[in-house]
XYZ file of C-alpha atoms in Angstrom:
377
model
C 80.833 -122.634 47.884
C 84.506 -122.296 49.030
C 84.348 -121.243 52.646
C 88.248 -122.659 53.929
C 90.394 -119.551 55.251
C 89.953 -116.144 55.405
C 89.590 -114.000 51.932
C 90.286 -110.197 51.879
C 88.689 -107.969 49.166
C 91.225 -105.812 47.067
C 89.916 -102.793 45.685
C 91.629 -100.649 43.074
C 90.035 -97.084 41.260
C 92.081 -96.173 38.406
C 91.596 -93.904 36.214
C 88.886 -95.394 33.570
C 88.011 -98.218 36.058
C 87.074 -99.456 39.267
C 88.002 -102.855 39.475
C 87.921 -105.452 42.778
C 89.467 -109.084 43.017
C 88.683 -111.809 46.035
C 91.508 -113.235 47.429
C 93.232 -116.000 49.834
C 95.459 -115.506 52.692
C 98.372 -116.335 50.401
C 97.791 -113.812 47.838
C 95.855 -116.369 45.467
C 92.777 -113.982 43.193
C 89.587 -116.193 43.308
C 87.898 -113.723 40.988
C 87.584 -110.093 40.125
C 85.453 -107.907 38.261
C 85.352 -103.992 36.802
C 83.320 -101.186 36.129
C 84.031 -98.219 33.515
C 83.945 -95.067 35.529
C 82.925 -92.070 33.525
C 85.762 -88.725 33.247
C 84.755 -84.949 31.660
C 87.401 -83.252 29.675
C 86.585 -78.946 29.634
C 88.743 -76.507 28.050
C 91.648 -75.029 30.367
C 93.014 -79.034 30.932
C 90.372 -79.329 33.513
C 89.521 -83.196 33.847
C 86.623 -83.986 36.199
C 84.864 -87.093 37.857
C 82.142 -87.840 40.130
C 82.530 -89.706 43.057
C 78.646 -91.280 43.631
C 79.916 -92.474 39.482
C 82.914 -94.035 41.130
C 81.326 -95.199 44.287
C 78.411 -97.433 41.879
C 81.302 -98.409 40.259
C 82.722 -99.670 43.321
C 80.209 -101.347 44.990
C 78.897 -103.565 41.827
C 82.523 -104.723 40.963
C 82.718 -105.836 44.748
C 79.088 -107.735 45.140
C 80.445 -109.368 41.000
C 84.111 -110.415 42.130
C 82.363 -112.057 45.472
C 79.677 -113.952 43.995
C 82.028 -114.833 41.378
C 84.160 -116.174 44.015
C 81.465 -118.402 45.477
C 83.441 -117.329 48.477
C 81.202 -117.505 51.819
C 80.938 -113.685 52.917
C 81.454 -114.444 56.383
C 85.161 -115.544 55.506
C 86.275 -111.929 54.263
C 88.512 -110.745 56.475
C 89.105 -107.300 55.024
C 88.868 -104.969 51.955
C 92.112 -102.937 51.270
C 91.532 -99.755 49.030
C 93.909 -98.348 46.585
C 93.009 -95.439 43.860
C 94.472 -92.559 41.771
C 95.530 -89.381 43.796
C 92.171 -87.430 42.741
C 91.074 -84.471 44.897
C 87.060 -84.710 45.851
C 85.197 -81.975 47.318
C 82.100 -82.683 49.403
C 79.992 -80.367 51.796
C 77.738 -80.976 54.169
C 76.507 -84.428 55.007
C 78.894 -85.696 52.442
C 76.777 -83.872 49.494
C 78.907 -83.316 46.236
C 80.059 -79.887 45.243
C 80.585 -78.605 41.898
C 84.286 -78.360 41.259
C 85.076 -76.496 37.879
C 82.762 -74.419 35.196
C 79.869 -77.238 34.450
C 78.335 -76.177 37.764
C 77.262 -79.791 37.837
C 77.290 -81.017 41.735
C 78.010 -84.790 40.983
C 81.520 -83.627 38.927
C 82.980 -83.345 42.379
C 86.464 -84.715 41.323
C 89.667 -82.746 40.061
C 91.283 -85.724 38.537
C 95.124 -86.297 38.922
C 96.295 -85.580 35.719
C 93.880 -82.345 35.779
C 96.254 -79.399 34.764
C 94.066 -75.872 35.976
C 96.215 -75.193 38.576
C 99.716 -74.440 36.786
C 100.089 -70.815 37.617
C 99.005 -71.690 41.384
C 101.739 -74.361 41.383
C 104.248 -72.413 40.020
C 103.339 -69.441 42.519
C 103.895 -71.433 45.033
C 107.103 -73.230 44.076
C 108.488 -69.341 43.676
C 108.274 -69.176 47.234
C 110.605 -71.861 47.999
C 109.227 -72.746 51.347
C 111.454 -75.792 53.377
C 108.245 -77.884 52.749
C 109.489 -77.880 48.819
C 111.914 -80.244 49.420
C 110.163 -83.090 50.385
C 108.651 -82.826 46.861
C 112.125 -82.374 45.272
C 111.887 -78.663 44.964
C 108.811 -77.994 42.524
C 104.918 -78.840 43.558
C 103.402 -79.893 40.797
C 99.733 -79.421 39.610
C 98.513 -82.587 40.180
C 99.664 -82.245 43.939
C 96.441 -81.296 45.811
C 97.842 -78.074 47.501
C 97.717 -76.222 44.139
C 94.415 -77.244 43.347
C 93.030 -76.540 46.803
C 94.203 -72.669 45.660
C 92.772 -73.186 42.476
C 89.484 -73.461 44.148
C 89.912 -70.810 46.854
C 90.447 -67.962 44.308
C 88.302 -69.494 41.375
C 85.771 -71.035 43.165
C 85.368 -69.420 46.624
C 81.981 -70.193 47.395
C 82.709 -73.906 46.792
C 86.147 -73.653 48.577
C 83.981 -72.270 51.463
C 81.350 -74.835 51.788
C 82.831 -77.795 51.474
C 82.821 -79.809 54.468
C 86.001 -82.280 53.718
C 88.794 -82.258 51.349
C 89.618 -85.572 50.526
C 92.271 -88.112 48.140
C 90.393 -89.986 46.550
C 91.285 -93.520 48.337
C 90.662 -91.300 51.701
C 87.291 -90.282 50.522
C 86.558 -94.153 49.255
C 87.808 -95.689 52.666
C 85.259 -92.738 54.371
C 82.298 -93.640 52.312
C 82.654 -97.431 53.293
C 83.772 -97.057 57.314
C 82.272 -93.628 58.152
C 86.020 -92.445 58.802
C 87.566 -89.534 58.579
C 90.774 -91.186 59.414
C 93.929 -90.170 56.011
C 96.484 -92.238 55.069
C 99.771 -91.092 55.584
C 100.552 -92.113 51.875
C 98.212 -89.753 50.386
C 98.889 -86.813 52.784
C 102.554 -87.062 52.516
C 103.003 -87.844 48.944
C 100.211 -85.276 47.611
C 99.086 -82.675 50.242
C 102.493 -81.789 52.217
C 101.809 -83.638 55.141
C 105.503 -83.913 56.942
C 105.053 -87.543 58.118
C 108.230 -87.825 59.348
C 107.330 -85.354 61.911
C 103.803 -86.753 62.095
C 102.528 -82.911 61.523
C 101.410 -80.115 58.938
C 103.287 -77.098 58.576
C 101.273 -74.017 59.114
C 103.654 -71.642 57.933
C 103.560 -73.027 54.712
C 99.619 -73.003 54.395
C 99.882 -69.411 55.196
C 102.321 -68.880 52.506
C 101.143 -70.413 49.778
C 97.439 -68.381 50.527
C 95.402 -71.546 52.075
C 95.582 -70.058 56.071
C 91.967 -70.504 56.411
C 93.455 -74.610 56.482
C 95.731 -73.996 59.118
C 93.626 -71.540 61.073
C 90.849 -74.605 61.474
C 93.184 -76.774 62.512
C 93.754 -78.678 59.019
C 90.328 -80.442 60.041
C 88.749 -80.574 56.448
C 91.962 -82.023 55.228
C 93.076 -84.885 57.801
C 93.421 -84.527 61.776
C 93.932 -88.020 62.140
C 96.868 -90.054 59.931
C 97.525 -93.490 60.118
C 99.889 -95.626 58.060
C 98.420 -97.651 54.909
C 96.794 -101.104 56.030
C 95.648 -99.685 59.459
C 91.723 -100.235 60.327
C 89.862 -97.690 60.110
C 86.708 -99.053 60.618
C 84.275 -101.385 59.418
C 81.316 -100.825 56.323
C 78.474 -99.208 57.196
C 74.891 -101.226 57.345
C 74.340 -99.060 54.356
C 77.330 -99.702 52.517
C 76.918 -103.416 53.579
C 74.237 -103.751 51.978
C 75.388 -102.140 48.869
C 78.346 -104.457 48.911
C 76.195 -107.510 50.284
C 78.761 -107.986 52.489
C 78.619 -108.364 56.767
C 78.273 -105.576 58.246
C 81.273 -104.353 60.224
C 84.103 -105.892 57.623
C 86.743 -104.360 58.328
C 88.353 -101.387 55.802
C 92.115 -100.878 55.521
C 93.346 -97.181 55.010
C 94.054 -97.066 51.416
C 97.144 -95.948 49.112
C 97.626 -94.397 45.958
C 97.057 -96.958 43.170
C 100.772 -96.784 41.849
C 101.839 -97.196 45.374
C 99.956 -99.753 46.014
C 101.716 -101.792 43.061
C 105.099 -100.789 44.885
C 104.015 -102.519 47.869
C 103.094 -105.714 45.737
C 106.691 -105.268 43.624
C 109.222 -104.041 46.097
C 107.667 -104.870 49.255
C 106.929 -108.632 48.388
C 111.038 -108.397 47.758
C 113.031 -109.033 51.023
C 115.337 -106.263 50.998
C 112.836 -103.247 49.415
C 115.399 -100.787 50.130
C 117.494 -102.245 47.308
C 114.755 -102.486 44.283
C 113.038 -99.916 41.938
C 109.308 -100.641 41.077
C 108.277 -99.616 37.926
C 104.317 -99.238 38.175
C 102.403 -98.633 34.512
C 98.733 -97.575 33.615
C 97.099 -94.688 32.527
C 100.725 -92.867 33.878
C 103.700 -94.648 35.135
C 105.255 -94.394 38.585
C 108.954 -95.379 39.399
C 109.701 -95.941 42.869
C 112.416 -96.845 44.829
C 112.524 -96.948 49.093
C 115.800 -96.260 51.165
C 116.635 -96.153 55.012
C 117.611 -92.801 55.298
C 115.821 -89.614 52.850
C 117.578 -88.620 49.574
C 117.133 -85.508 48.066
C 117.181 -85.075 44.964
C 116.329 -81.991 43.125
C 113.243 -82.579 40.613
C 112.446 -85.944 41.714
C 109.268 -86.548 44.209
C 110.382 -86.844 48.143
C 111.549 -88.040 50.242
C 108.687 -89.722 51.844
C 108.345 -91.187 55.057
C 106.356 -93.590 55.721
C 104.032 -93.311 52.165
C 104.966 -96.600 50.384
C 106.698 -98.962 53.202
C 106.842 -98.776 57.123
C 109.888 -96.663 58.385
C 111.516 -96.457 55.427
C 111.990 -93.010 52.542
C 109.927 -92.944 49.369
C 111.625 -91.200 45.881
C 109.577 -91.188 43.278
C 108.835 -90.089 39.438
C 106.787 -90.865 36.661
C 104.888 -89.930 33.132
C 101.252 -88.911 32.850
C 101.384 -89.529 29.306
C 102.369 -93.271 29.081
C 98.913 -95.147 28.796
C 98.863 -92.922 25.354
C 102.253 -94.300 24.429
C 101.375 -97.987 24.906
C 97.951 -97.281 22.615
C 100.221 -95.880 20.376
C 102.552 -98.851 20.632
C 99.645 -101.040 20.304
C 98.177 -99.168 16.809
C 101.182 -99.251 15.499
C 101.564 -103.209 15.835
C 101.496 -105.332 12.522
C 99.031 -107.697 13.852
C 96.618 -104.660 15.603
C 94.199 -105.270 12.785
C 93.690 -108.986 13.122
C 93.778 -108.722 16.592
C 91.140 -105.612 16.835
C 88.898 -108.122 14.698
C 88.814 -110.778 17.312
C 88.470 -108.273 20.254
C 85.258 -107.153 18.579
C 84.138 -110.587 17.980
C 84.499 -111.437 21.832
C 82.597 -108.251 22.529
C 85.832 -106.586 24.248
C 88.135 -103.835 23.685
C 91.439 -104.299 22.035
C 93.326 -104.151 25.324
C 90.843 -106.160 27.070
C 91.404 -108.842 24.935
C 94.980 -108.979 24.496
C 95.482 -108.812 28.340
C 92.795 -112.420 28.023
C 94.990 -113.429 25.614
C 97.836 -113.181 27.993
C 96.310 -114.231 30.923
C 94.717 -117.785 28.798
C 98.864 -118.079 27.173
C 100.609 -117.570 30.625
C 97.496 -119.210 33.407
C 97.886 -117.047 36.163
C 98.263 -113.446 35.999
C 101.723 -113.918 38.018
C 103.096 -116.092 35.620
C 102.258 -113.477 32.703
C 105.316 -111.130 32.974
C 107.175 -114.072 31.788
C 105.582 -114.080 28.490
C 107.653 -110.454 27.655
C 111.069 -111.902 29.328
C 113.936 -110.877 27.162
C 111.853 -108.174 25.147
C 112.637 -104.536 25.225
C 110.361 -101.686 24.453
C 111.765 -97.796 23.807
């Protein structure tokens, strides 16, 4: 059993996986494991997920990657959360509430790249409120806002009972610690929260037809903010023992999964102000940090304070570009022969050509060299 140092416990929800890794104080990955996560496509571009799904998910990744490890639980240190910017609903007692037409109570997720709310977006974009230009002039419908007034006028009895609003890396970092504590990544880059003044702006909740928000004191969607990496708490006894993992390990306030990459990408770079991180999965994320804001019509921010401390996040991206890459990979000469091996190991095609990677490179760091000089448009 390795039990030198301290480990810390990475934990990343994407959006067909939960995965977790165990690593060293240097960064090293001991282990890791995943869990498919289960998503429900309705007409309308509604895309739904449940969040006790994701939480299982979750927890048996965490209790695979640390036994894997054969690290000694008492030397993790932490578990840092990152996942995609999904809005979950829950009421009372932290019971799931039935978000779209299923009437199911466990599909308690409007998933990110869930569309429904295009006419609420573009309502509110119409009114060109100051708060619009910290999202480069245009909310979009996978911003939480929109959705939020989705639910209000389409689902009022559900918009009515529930107890918290939540991202989900909010609502994961809640269901481990107990806290209510946001991140000031997800609030600022999703729900309009003007971290730079370390505030919400009423008038704007009033305008866009969510008052009832601003009237209660924005208390089902985040009183208190911290930045990313703060403690918020430690697990639960319950949650400890669904992790089986000490109680009290201490939880980081989470990020959005792409901006969690940036952190790894431009923040392991000494001057982040000066690189662009190009994060890729199911959708793609460019981001770039600068000292003072830029605005730029169309293009996401400026953010303070939601990627790297004191400094201005831009940001854009595709929603599409996990398709293109499956595309890419059909396309491929060799997908045949490869698909034949994949189903020989027992894995999917992408599974196995990221092993293949991983076995040609050794360490998952060393794999981006395998595609230096190659250039795909």
């Amino acid at each position: 059993m390795t039990t030198a140092g301290q480990h810390y416990i990475g934990i990343d929800v994407g959006t067909g996986s939960a995965r977790a890794g165990v690593f060293t104080e240097n960064g090293t990955m001991l282990a890791s494991a995943r869990r498919d996560i289960a998503i429900f496509h309705e007409m309308g571009e509604i895309v739904e997920q449940s969040g006790n799904d994701i939480w299982r998910a979750v927890c048996a990744s965490v209790r695979q990657a640390v036994q894997t490890s054969g690290v000694d639980v008492s030397s993790i240190a932490g578990i840092g959360i990152d996942a995609t910017c999904s809005l979950v609903v829950v009421g009372e007692d932290g019971a799931p509430l039935p978000v779209g037409p299923s009437e199911d109570p466990q599909r308690n997720i409007i998933v990110w790249m869930d569309h429904r709310a295009v006419e609420q977006a573009r309502r509110i974009t119409a009114l060109g409120h100051d708060v619009l230009r910290y999202v480069g002039g245009t909310i979009s419908p996978e911003m939480q806002t929109p959705k939020l007034l989705w639910l209000r006028e389409n689902r009022p009895a559900v918009f009515a009972d529930a107890a918290q609003f939540f991202d989900l890396a909010d609502y994961l970092t809640w269901r481990a610690s107990g806290s209510l504590a946001r991140s000031s990544c997800t609030l600022t880059c999703k729900w309009t929260y003007m971290a730079h003044e370390k505030r919400w702006d009423p008038t704007y909740f009033d305008a866009v037809g969510l008052r009832e928000l601003a009237a209660e004191g924005f208390a089902r969607i985040g009183t208190e903010v911290v930045p990313p990496g703060t403690r918020v708490g430690g697990l639960t006894s319950q949650v400890a023992a669904e992790m089986a993992l000490p109680v009290g390990t201490p939880v980081a306030a989470g990020l959005i999964d792409a901006h969690a990459g940036g952190v790894g990408t431009v923040g392991a770079i000494g001057a982040p102000h000066e690189n662009m991180a190009y994060v890729f999965g199911t959708s793609s994320c460019t981001m770039t940090t600068t000292s003072d804001p830029a605005f730029v019509p169309g293009v996401w921010g400026p953010y303070f304070d939601a990627m790297m401390p004191g400094l201005w996040l831009n940001e854009g991206g595709q929603s599409a570009a996990g398709a293109a890459m499956d595309r890419l990979v059909a396309l491929h000469p060799a997908r045949a022969l490869a698909q034949k091996k994949a189903d020989a190991a027992g894995r999917s095609l992408l599974a196995y050509l990221s092993q293949q990677a991983l076995h040609t490179a050794g360490t998952p760091s060393q794999a981006i060299s395998l595609a230096e000089g190659v250039h795909v448009v």
